[in-house]
Coordinates of C-alpha atoms in Angstrom, one line a residue:
Chain A
M1 CA 33.1 25.1 -153.4
I2 CA 34.0 29.0 -153.0
D3 CA 32.7 30.3 -155.9
S4 CA 29.4 28.5 -155.6
V5 CA 29.3 29.6 -152.3
I6 CA 30.1 33.4 -153.0
D7 CA 27.8 33.2 -156.3
F8 CA 24.9 31.9 -153.3
L9 CA 25.8 34.9 -151.1
A10 CA 26.4 37.4 -154.2
P11 CA 22.5 39.1 -154.0
Y12 CA 22.6 39.5 -150.3
T13 CA 26.0 41.4 -150.1
F14 CA 24.4 44.5 -149.2
L15 CA 22.6 42.3 -146.4
I16 CA 26.2 41.5 -145.5
V17 CA 27.6 44.8 -145.4
G18 CA 24.6 46.1 -143.2
A19 CA 25.0 44.0 -140.8
V20 CA 28.6 44.3 -140.6
K21 CA 28.4 48.2 -140.2
A22 CA 25.7 48.1 -137.4
V23 CA 27.7 45.5 -135.2
I24 CA 30.6 48.3 -135.8
I25 CA 28.3 51.1 -134.6
A26 CA 26.9 49.3 -131.9
I27 CA 30.2 48.0 -130.3
G28 CA 31.9 51.6 -131.1
L29 CA 29.3 53.6 -129.6
L30 CA 28.9 51.5 -126.7
S31 CA 32.7 51.1 -126.4
S32 CA 33.3 54.6 -126.4
V33 CA 31.3 55.3 -123.5
P34 CA 33.4 55.0 -120.9
L35 CA 35.9 57.1 -122.8
L36 CA 33.9 60.1 -122.8
V37 CA 33.2 59.3 -119.1
W38 CA 36.9 59.3 -118.5
L39 CA 37.1 63.1 -120.8
E40 CA 34.0 64.3 -119.0
R41 CA 35.3 63.9 -115.5
R42 CA 39.3 64.8 -116.4
L43 CA 38.1 67.5 -118.2
M44 CA 36.1 69.0 -115.0
G45 CA 38.8 68.5 -113.1
R46 CA 40.7 71.0 -114.7
F47 CA 37.8 73.4 -115.1
Q48 CA 37.5 73.2 -111.0
V49 CA 41.6 73.4 -110.8
R50 CA 41.6 70.0 -109.3
L51 CA 43.3 66.5 -110.9
G52 CA 40.2 64.0 -111.7
P53 CA 40.7 60.5 -111.5
N54 CA 44.6 60.2 -112.3
R55 CA 45.4 56.7 -109.9
V56 CA 44.6 54.2 -112.3
G57 CA 46.2 53.0 -115.2
P58 CA 47.9 55.8 -117.4
F59 CA 45.9 59.3 -116.7
G60 CA 43.5 57.7 -115.1
L61 CA 42.3 55.6 -118.5
G62 CA 41.5 52.8 -116.4
Q63 CA 39.0 54.6 -114.4
P64 CA 36.4 53.9 -116.3
F65 CA 36.9 50.7 -116.9
A66 CA 37.5 49.9 -113.2
D67 CA 33.9 52.1 -112.5
S68 CA 32.1 49.9 -115.5
L69 CA 33.3 46.4 -114.1
K70 CA 31.8 47.6 -110.6
L71 CA 28.2 48.6 -111.8
L72 CA 28.6 45.3 -113.9
F73 CA 29.3 43.6 -110.5
K74 CA 26.7 45.7 -108.4
E75 CA 23.7 43.7 -106.8
S76 CA 20.5 44.9 -109.2
I77 CA 17.9 46.0 -106.3
V78 CA 14.1 46.6 -107.8
Q79 CA 11.7 47.2 -105.0
N80 CA 8.8 45.7 -104.5
S81 CA 6.0 48.1 -105.6
A82 CA 7.9 48.8 -109.0
D83 CA 5.9 47.8 -112.3
K84 CA 8.4 44.9 -112.7
F85 CA 7.9 44.7 -116.3
L86 CA 8.1 48.7 -117.1
F87 CA 11.2 48.9 -114.6
Y88 CA 13.2 46.6 -116.9
L89 CA 11.7 48.1 -120.6
A90 CA 12.8 51.6 -119.4
P91 CA 16.6 51.6 -119.7
A92 CA 16.5 49.0 -122.2
V93 CA 14.5 51.7 -124.5
V94 CA 16.6 54.2 -124.0
V95 CA 19.7 52.6 -124.7
F96 CA 17.7 51.2 -127.8
T97 CA 16.7 54.1 -129.0
A98 CA 20.1 56.0 -128.5
I99 CA 21.9 53.6 -130.6
V100 CA 19.5 53.7 -133.2
T101 CA 19.3 57.2 -133.8
F102 CA 23.4 57.0 -134.1
S103 CA 22.7 54.3 -136.8
L104 CA 21.6 57.2 -139.1
I105 CA 24.5 59.4 -138.8
P106 CA 26.7 59.7 -142.1
F107 CA 30.1 60.2 -141.3
G108 CA 32.5 60.6 -144.0
K109 CA 32.1 60.2 -148.5
P110 CA 31.4 56.7 -149.4
F111 CA 34.2 54.9 -150.3
E112 CA 35.4 52.3 -152.7
I113 CA 37.2 48.7 -151.4
F114 CA 36.6 45.6 -153.1
D115 CA 34.8 46.7 -155.7
Q116 CA 32.0 47.5 -153.3
K117 CA 31.1 50.8 -152.8
I118 CA 30.5 51.4 -149.2
G119 CA 29.1 54.1 -147.3
M120 CA 30.1 55.4 -143.8
W121 CA 26.6 55.2 -142.4
V122 CA 24.5 52.1 -141.6
A123 CA 21.2 53.6 -143.2
N124 CA 21.0 56.3 -145.7
V125 CA 17.4 57.3 -145.7
N126 CA 15.9 59.7 -147.6
V127 CA 13.7 61.2 -145.0
G128 CA 17.2 60.9 -142.4
I129 CA 16.7 63.9 -140.1
L130 CA 12.7 63.2 -139.9
F131 CA 13.7 60.0 -139.0
V132 CA 16.6 61.1 -136.1
F133 CA 14.0 63.2 -135.0
A134 CA 11.5 60.2 -134.3
I135 CA 13.4 57.6 -133.3
S136 CA 15.1 60.3 -130.5
S137 CA 11.5 61.1 -129.8
M138 CA 10.9 58.2 -129.2
G139 CA 13.8 58.0 -126.6
I140 CA 11.2 60.4 -124.2
Y141 CA 9.3 56.9 -123.2
G142 CA 12.9 55.5 -121.5
I143 CA 12.6 58.5 -118.8
V144 CA 9.0 58.4 -118.9
L145 CA 8.2 54.8 -118.1
A146 CA 11.5 55.0 -115.5
G147 CA 9.2 57.6 -113.9
L148 CA 6.1 55.8 -113.7
S149 CA 7.4 52.4 -112.8
S150 CA 9.4 53.4 -110.0
N151 CA 6.5 54.1 -107.9
N152 CA 7.8 56.7 -106.2
K153 CA 7.4 60.5 -106.4
Y154 CA 11.0 62.0 -106.9
S155 CA 10.9 59.6 -109.8
L156 CA 7.3 60.5 -111.0
M157 CA 8.6 64.3 -111.0
G158 CA 11.7 63.8 -112.5
G159 CA 9.7 61.7 -115.7
L160 CA 7.6 64.6 -115.7
R161 CA 9.9 67.1 -115.7
S162 CA 11.8 65.8 -118.5
S163 CA 9.2 64.8 -120.6
A164 CA 8.0 68.5 -120.8
Q165 CA 11.4 69.7 -120.9
M166 CA 12.3 67.1 -124.0
I167 CA 8.8 68.7 -125.8
S168 CA 9.2 72.0 -125.5
Y169 CA 13.3 71.8 -126.6
E170 CA 12.3 69.8 -129.0
L171 CA 10.1 72.0 -131.0
T172 CA 13.1 74.6 -131.2
L173 CA 15.2 71.7 -132.4
G174 CA 13.2 71.1 -134.8
L175 CA 12.5 74.6 -136.2
A176 CA 15.5 75.8 -136.2
A177 CA 17.0 72.4 -138.3
L178 CA 14.2 73.3 -140.8
G179 CA 16.6 76.9 -141.9
V180 CA 19.0 74.3 -143.0
I181 CA 16.6 72.4 -145.2
M182 CA 14.9 75.2 -146.6
I183 CA 18.2 76.4 -147.2
T184 CA 19.4 72.5 -148.9
G185 CA 16.1 71.3 -149.5
S186 CA 16.5 68.2 -148.9
L187 CA 15.7 66.3 -145.7
N188 CA 18.6 64.2 -146.8
L189 CA 21.6 64.1 -144.4
Q190 CA 24.3 63.3 -146.6
E191 CA 22.8 65.8 -149.1
I192 CA 22.5 68.3 -146.8
V193 CA 26.5 67.8 -146.2
D194 CA 27.6 67.9 -149.8
A195 CA 25.6 71.3 -149.9
Q196 CA 27.8 72.5 -147.4
K197 CA 31.2 72.2 -149.9
T198 CA 32.1 75.7 -149.7
V199 CA 30.7 77.7 -147.4
P200 CA 29.1 75.8 -143.6
N201 CA 25.9 76.3 -142.7
I202 CA 27.1 78.2 -139.6
L203 CA 28.0 81.4 -141.9
L204 CA 24.6 81.5 -143.4
Q205 CA 21.9 80.4 -140.4
P206 CA 24.0 81.4 -137.5
L207 CA 20.8 81.9 -135.5
A208 CA 19.6 78.9 -136.4
F209 CA 23.1 77.4 -134.9
V210 CA 22.8 78.9 -131.4
L211 CA 19.3 78.2 -131.1
F212 CA 19.6 73.9 -132.0
Y213 CA 22.9 73.9 -129.8
I214 CA 20.6 75.3 -127.1
A215 CA 18.1 73.0 -127.6
G216 CA 20.1 70.0 -128.3
V217 CA 22.0 70.1 -124.9
A218 CA 18.6 70.9 -123.4
E219 CA 17.5 67.6 -125.4
T220 CA 19.7 65.4 -124.4
N221 CA 19.4 66.8 -120.6
R222 CA 22.5 68.1 -120.0
A223 CA 23.6 70.9 -117.5
P224 CA 22.6 73.5 -117.3
F225 CA 19.1 71.9 -118.4
D226 CA 19.8 68.3 -116.6
L227 CA 16.3 69.3 -114.4
P228 CA 15.6 65.7 -114.6
E229 CA 17.8 64.7 -111.9
A230 CA 17.9 68.2 -109.8
E231 CA 20.0 66.3 -107.0
Q232 CA 19.3 68.8 -104.7
E233 CA 15.0 68.8 -104.7
L234 CA 14.7 65.2 -106.4
V235 CA 17.6 62.9 -105.3
A236 CA 18.1 61.5 -108.5
G237 CA 14.9 62.6 -110.6
F238 CA 13.8 59.5 -112.6
H239 CA 16.8 56.9 -112.3
T240 CA 16.4 57.2 -108.2
E241 CA 15.4 53.6 -107.7
Y242 CA 18.0 52.4 -110.3
S243 CA 21.4 50.6 -109.1
G244 CA 23.7 48.9 -110.3
M245 CA 23.7 48.1 -114.9
K246 CA 20.5 49.5 -115.0
F247 CA 21.7 52.7 -113.4
A248 CA 24.5 52.4 -115.8
M249 CA 22.4 51.9 -119.5
F250 CA 20.8 55.7 -118.9
F251 CA 23.7 57.0 -118.3
M252 CA 24.6 55.1 -121.7
G253 CA 22.2 56.5 -123.2
E254 CA 22.9 59.7 -122.2
Y255 CA 26.2 59.7 -123.5
I256 CA 25.5 58.7 -126.7
N257 CA 22.5 61.0 -127.2
M258 CA 25.4 63.4 -126.6
I259 CA 27.6 62.0 -129.5
T260 CA 24.2 61.8 -131.3
M261 CA 24.1 65.5 -130.8
S262 CA 27.4 66.8 -131.5
A263 CA 27.1 64.6 -135.1
L264 CA 24.5 66.0 -136.0
I265 CA 25.5 69.5 -135.4
T266 CA 28.5 69.0 -137.0
L267 CA 26.5 67.5 -140.1
L268 CA 23.9 70.0 -139.9
F269 CA 25.9 73.1 -139.7
L270 CA 29.6 72.8 -139.6
G271 CA 29.8 71.4 -142.8
G272 CA 30.5 67.7 -141.6
W273 CA 33.4 65.8 -142.9
H274 CA 34.6 68.6 -145.3
S275 CA 37.5 71.3 -144.5
Y276 CA 37.6 74.6 -144.8
I277 CA 40.8 76.2 -143.9
I278 CA 43.5 73.4 -143.8
P279 CA 43.2 70.8 -147.0
V280 CA 42.8 67.3 -145.7
P281 CA 43.6 64.6 -148.4
D282 CA 40.9 61.9 -148.8
L283 CA 43.0 58.0 -148.0
L284 CA 40.3 56.6 -148.7
F285 CA 38.2 57.2 -146.1
I286 CA 40.5 58.6 -143.0
G287 CA 40.6 61.6 -143.9
P288 CA 37.1 62.7 -144.0
L289 CA 36.0 60.5 -141.0
L290 CA 39.0 62.3 -139.1
V291 CA 38.0 65.5 -139.8
F292 CA 34.5 64.7 -138.9
S293 CA 35.4 63.4 -135.4
V294 CA 37.7 66.2 -134.8
K295 CA 34.6 68.8 -135.1
V296 CA 32.8 66.0 -133.0
F297 CA 35.6 66.0 -130.0
I298 CA 35.3 69.7 -130.3
L299 CA 31.8 69.9 -129.2
L300 CA 31.8 67.4 -127.2
C301 CA 34.4 69.3 -125.1
I302 CA 32.4 72.2 -125.4
L303 CA 29.1 70.7 -123.5
I304 CA 31.7 69.6 -121.0
W305 CA 32.7 73.0 -120.8
L306 CA 29.1 74.2 -120.3
R307 CA 28.1 71.8 -117.9
S308 CA 31.4 73.1 -115.4
T309 CA 30.5 76.9 -115.7
F310 CA 27.0 77.0 -115.3
P311 CA 24.4 76.7 -112.9
R312 CA 21.4 75.2 -113.2
I313 CA 18.7 77.1 -114.5
R314 CA 15.2 77.0 -112.5
Y315 CA 12.3 75.2 -113.9
D316 CA 9.7 77.9 -114.8
R317 CA 12.3 79.5 -116.1
L318 CA 13.4 76.7 -118.1
M319 CA 10.0 76.4 -119.3
T320 CA 9.6 80.4 -120.0
F321 CA 12.9 80.0 -121.8
G322 CA 12.1 77.6 -123.9
W323 CA 8.4 78.6 -125.1
K324 CA 9.3 83.0 -124.9
I325 CA 12.4 83.4 -126.2
L326 CA 13.3 80.3 -128.0
V327 CA 10.6 79.6 -130.4
P328 CA 9.6 83.0 -131.0
L329 CA 12.9 83.2 -132.2
A330 CA 13.2 80.0 -134.2
M331 CA 9.9 81.4 -135.9
L332 CA 11.6 84.5 -136.8
N333 CA 14.8 82.7 -138.2
L334 CA 12.4 80.5 -140.0
M335 CA 10.8 83.4 -141.6
V336 CA 13.6 85.7 -142.7
T337 CA 15.2 82.2 -144.3
S338 CA 12.1 81.7 -146.1
V339 CA 12.0 85.4 -147.3
F340 CA 15.5 85.3 -148.5
I341 CA 15.0 82.2 -150.1
V342 CA 12.0 83.9 -152.4
I343 CA 14.1 86.7 -153.1
F344 CA 17.6 84.9 -153.8
Chain B
M1 CA 10.0 38.5 -149.1
E2 CA 7.4 41.6 -148.2
L3 CA 4.6 39.1 -146.8
L4 CA 7.6 38.1 -144.3
I5 CA 7.8 41.6 -143.0
F6 CA 4.2 42.1 -143.1
Y7 CA 2.8 39.2 -141.5
P8 CA 4.5 39.3 -137.9
I9 CA 4.4 43.3 -137.7
A10 CA 0.4 42.6 -138.3
A11 CA 0.3 39.8 -135.9
L12 CA 2.1 41.8 -133.1
A13 CA -0.3 44.9 -134.0
V14 CA -3.7 42.8 -133.8
V15 CA -2.1 40.9 -130.6
L16 CA -0.8 44.6 -129.1
A17 CA -4.7 46.4 -130.0
L18 CA -6.2 43.4 -127.8
F19 CA -3.4 44.2 -124.9
V20 CA -4.8 48.2 -125.0
V21 CA -8.1 47.1 -124.9
F22 CA -8.1 43.9 -121.9
N23 CA -5.1 45.7 -120.1
K24 CA -6.1 46.4 -116.9
S25 CA -3.5 49.0 -115.8
P26 CA -3.9 52.4 -117.9
I27 CA -0.1 53.0 -118.3
G28 CA 0.2 49.0 -119.2
S29 CA -2.6 50.0 -122.4
A30 CA -0.9 53.5 -122.9
V31 CA 2.2 51.2 -123.8
S32 CA 0.5 49.0 -125.5
L33 CA -1.0 51.9 -127.7
I34 CA 2.8 53.2 -127.8
G35 CA 4.3 49.8 -130.0
L36 CA 1.0 49.5 -131.7
M37 CA 1.7 52.8 -133.4
L38 CA 5.1 51.6 -134.0
C39 CA 3.6 48.1 -136.3
L40 CA 1.8 50.6 -137.7
A41 CA 4.1 52.4 -139.1
G42 CA 6.3 49.4 -140.0
V43 CA 3.8 48.5 -142.1
F44 CA 3.7 52.0 -143.8
I45 CA 7.0 51.6 -144.6
G46 CA 6.5 48.2 -146.1
L47 CA 4.1 50.0 -148.1
S48 CA 7.0 52.1 -149.0
A49 CA 5.2 55.2 -147.4
H50 CA 8.2 56.1 -145.8
F51 CA 7.6 59.7 -145.2
V52 CA 4.0 58.7 -143.8
A53 CA 5.2 55.9 -141.7
I54 CA 8.0 58.7 -139.9
L55 CA 4.8 60.8 -139.3
Q56 CA 2.7 58.1 -137.7
V57 CA 6.1 57.7 -135.4
I58 CA 6.6 61.7 -134.8
I59 CA 2.8 62.5 -134.2
Y60 CA 1.2 59.7 -133.1
A61 CA 3.3 57.7 -131.2
G62 CA 5.8 60.4 -130.3
A63 CA 3.5 63.3 -129.4
I64 CA -0.1 62.2 -128.7
M65 CA 1.0 59.2 -126.5
V66 CA 3.5 61.5 -124.3
L67 CA -0.2 63.4 -123.5
F68 CA -1.8 60.2 -122.7
M69 CA 1.1 59.6 -120.3
F70 CA 1.4 62.9 -119.0
V71 CA -2.2 62.7 -118.5
I72 CA -1.3 59.5 -116.6
M73 CA 1.7 60.5 -114.7
L74 CA -0.9 63.7 -113.3
L75 CA -3.9 61.9 -112.3
N76 CA -1.4 59.3 -110.8
L77 CA -3.5 56.3 -112.2
K78 CA -3.4 52.9 -110.8
D79 CA -4.6 49.5 -111.9
D80 CA -7.1 49.4 -109.4
D81 CA -9.5 45.9 -109.1
N82 CA -11.7 47.7 -107.2
V83 CA -13.0 49.7 -110.5
I84 CA -15.1 48.2 -112.3
W85 CA -16.2 49.8 -115.5
K86 CA -19.8 50.5 -115.8
S87 CA -21.7 51.5 -119.4
R88 CA -24.0 54.0 -118.5
E89 CA -27.8 53.7 -119.5
G90 CA -27.8 56.6 -121.8
N91 CA -24.9 55.1 -123.4
T92 CA -26.3 52.0 -124.7
L93 CA -28.1 53.7 -128.1
L94 CA -24.4 55.5 -128.6
T95 CA -22.8 52.3 -128.5
V96 CA -25.1 50.3 -130.9
L97 CA -24.7 53.3 -133.3
T98 CA -20.6 53.5 -132.9
G99 CA -21.0 49.2 -133.4
F100 CA -23.1 49.5 -136.9
L101 CA -20.4 52.8 -137.7
V102 CA -17.5 50.7 -137.5
L103 CA -19.1 47.7 -138.6
G104 CA -19.9 49.7 -142.1
I105 CA -16.5 51.1 -142.8
L106 CA -14.8 47.3 -141.7
Y107 CA -17.7 46.3 -144.7
K108 CA -17.1 48.9 -147.0
I109 CA -12.9 48.1 -147.1
I110 CA -12.9 44.5 -147.4
S111 CA -15.5 44.9 -150.1
I112 CA -12.8 47.4 -151.4
T113 CA -9.9 44.8 -150.9
L114 CA -11.8 41.6 -151.7
S115 CA -13.0 43.5 -155.2
A116 CA -9.5 44.6 -156.3
D117 CA -7.9 42.6 -159.3
S118 CA -4.9 40.9 -156.8
S119 CA -3.2 39.6 -160.3
K120 CA -2.4 42.9 -161.7
P121 CA -1.0 44.9 -158.7
A122 CA -0.7 48.9 -159.7
K123 CA 2.5 49.9 -160.7
I124 CA 4.3 52.1 -157.9
M125 CA 6.2 55.7 -159.0
E126 CA 9.5 56.0 -158.6
S127 CA 8.6 58.5 -156.1
F128 CA 6.0 57.4 -154.2
G129 CA 6.0 58.2 -150.6
T130 CA 8.5 61.0 -151.1
T131 CA 8.5 63.7 -149.1
A132 CA 7.9 65.7 -151.9
E133 CA 5.2 63.4 -153.0
V134 CA 3.2 64.0 -149.8
G135 CA 3.7 67.7 -149.7
K136 CA 2.1 68.3 -153.4
S137 CA -0.6 66.0 -152.9
L138 CA -1.8 67.6 -149.5
F139 CA -1.4 71.1 -150.9
T140 CA -2.6 70.4 -154.5
T141 CA -6.0 67.6 -154.4
Y142 CA -6.5 67.1 -151.0
V143 CA -6.1 71.2 -150.2
L144 CA -9.4 71.3 -148.8
P145 CA -9.9 68.6 -146.6
F146 CA -5.9 69.3 -145.1
E147 CA -7.2 73.1 -144.1
V148 CA -10.6 71.4 -142.7
A149 CA -8.7 69.4 -140.9
S150 CA -6.6 72.0 -139.2
I151 CA -9.1 74.0 -138.2
L152 CA -10.7 71.8 -136.6
L153 CA -7.4 71.3 -134.7
L154 CA -7.4 75.2 -134.0
V155 CA -10.9 75.0 -132.8
A156 CA -10.2 72.4 -130.5
M157 CA -6.7 73.9 -129.0
V158 CA -8.4 77.3 -128.6
G159 CA -11.8 75.1 -126.8
A160 CA -9.0 73.3 -124.0
L161 CA -7.6 76.8 -123.6
V162 CA -11.0 78.5 -123.4
L163 CA -12.2 76.0 -120.4
A164 CA -8.8 76.1 -118.7
K165 CA -8.9 79.4 -118.5
T166 CA -11.9 79.8 -116.6
K167 CA -10.6 77.1 -114.5
I168 CA -8.3 79.5 -113.2
D169 CA -9.3 82.7 -113.3

């Protein structure tokens, strides 16, 4: 009986493994969002010489759960003038694209268990990094649609600003990543990591790293580039009219994007799961996963540090900075890299 | 197996294409068009042309449709029942000509598809549709059309800049 079931399922093993991996990633990501919110609030508290949330549970760890419960049970208000369908669609697009983007991130060496070779990723696509950019550019629509469907001028301005900003900085992001792609000669994220076994790309492409980091911060709409939700001018930007869980979904999208961007920087520039100075044993999959997680964690902390350090940039300065400084620098980096590749 | 994926995607594409035409609100049309582009990308993946599928998403669904959205946002277009679209007199000839052009293209496509021998499908190479293959054929076999298209885009860009500049000055 069991043998026949196993025989029947054998050709579909890849489907079962894939589904299990997808579920693990989706649940893991969604449950890491409250923890990240907690981390941000605690660290922000420290940076600003105050305590941060510390009343609910040990170290205030209960706070994010209390907050999410509150948001879940909050009344969801949809104003009459809104375009209902698009109003509901927008937060879903944001969260969906954020999770799908992360599914393309490999976060460890493939390992073998029960004669099954299991890779630490949901999908290993040949054009991996392009796919990441494609799906994350779909994420803009969530914000644009939220701005459009709310029927509110602050939302509209927020949506307009954010789409302009994301389009501008996507260019820098792509050009900076191209330097790494040219060195490796592959678009596959796993091969890019494998090529950094001895030297991480940050030493070969320091300028590209800086550009990618700045553009990445802008791309995730984080301070100092959080113009779309500049509260002094725009109330809350594109999510002014959203309340309850739909409002929380925009935040979920933003925090998942933060994790994805940190993971992408780790893969492209910091050597992914390779550890350089301290040797780390493999231990099935725990060693590489630990190295990768530590790198991502440090990058996340730097993102939070940036937010509490820098004031928001003025909007015209943001555009000038993007188009007149970052893009030419990225092109220069690309040219220098290609000259070096041709010579050596 | 491939047909199981192809038919739903193709049906969705047709429905979305109809939505683009018949939707009254410009936002609805634009959103349907984005969905249509994504469906086409799905069809490309079914044909194992992964790189082209990604380009479809990045360029059409991503870049071009964002510009459409921009225009809609800047003009603040709303679905308005009072606006009735009338074809102008001079457009009739153009409409008929375009109709004939589309019919001709469709006829050609259908005749090519029907004349092909479906019992012996062509073998797909291992490297088919990869970035390297697409890049190679773009810069060797199709280098002239590729460059002509890029010059066309450049001309359009310069033209837009010139028009905008004269208005500002």
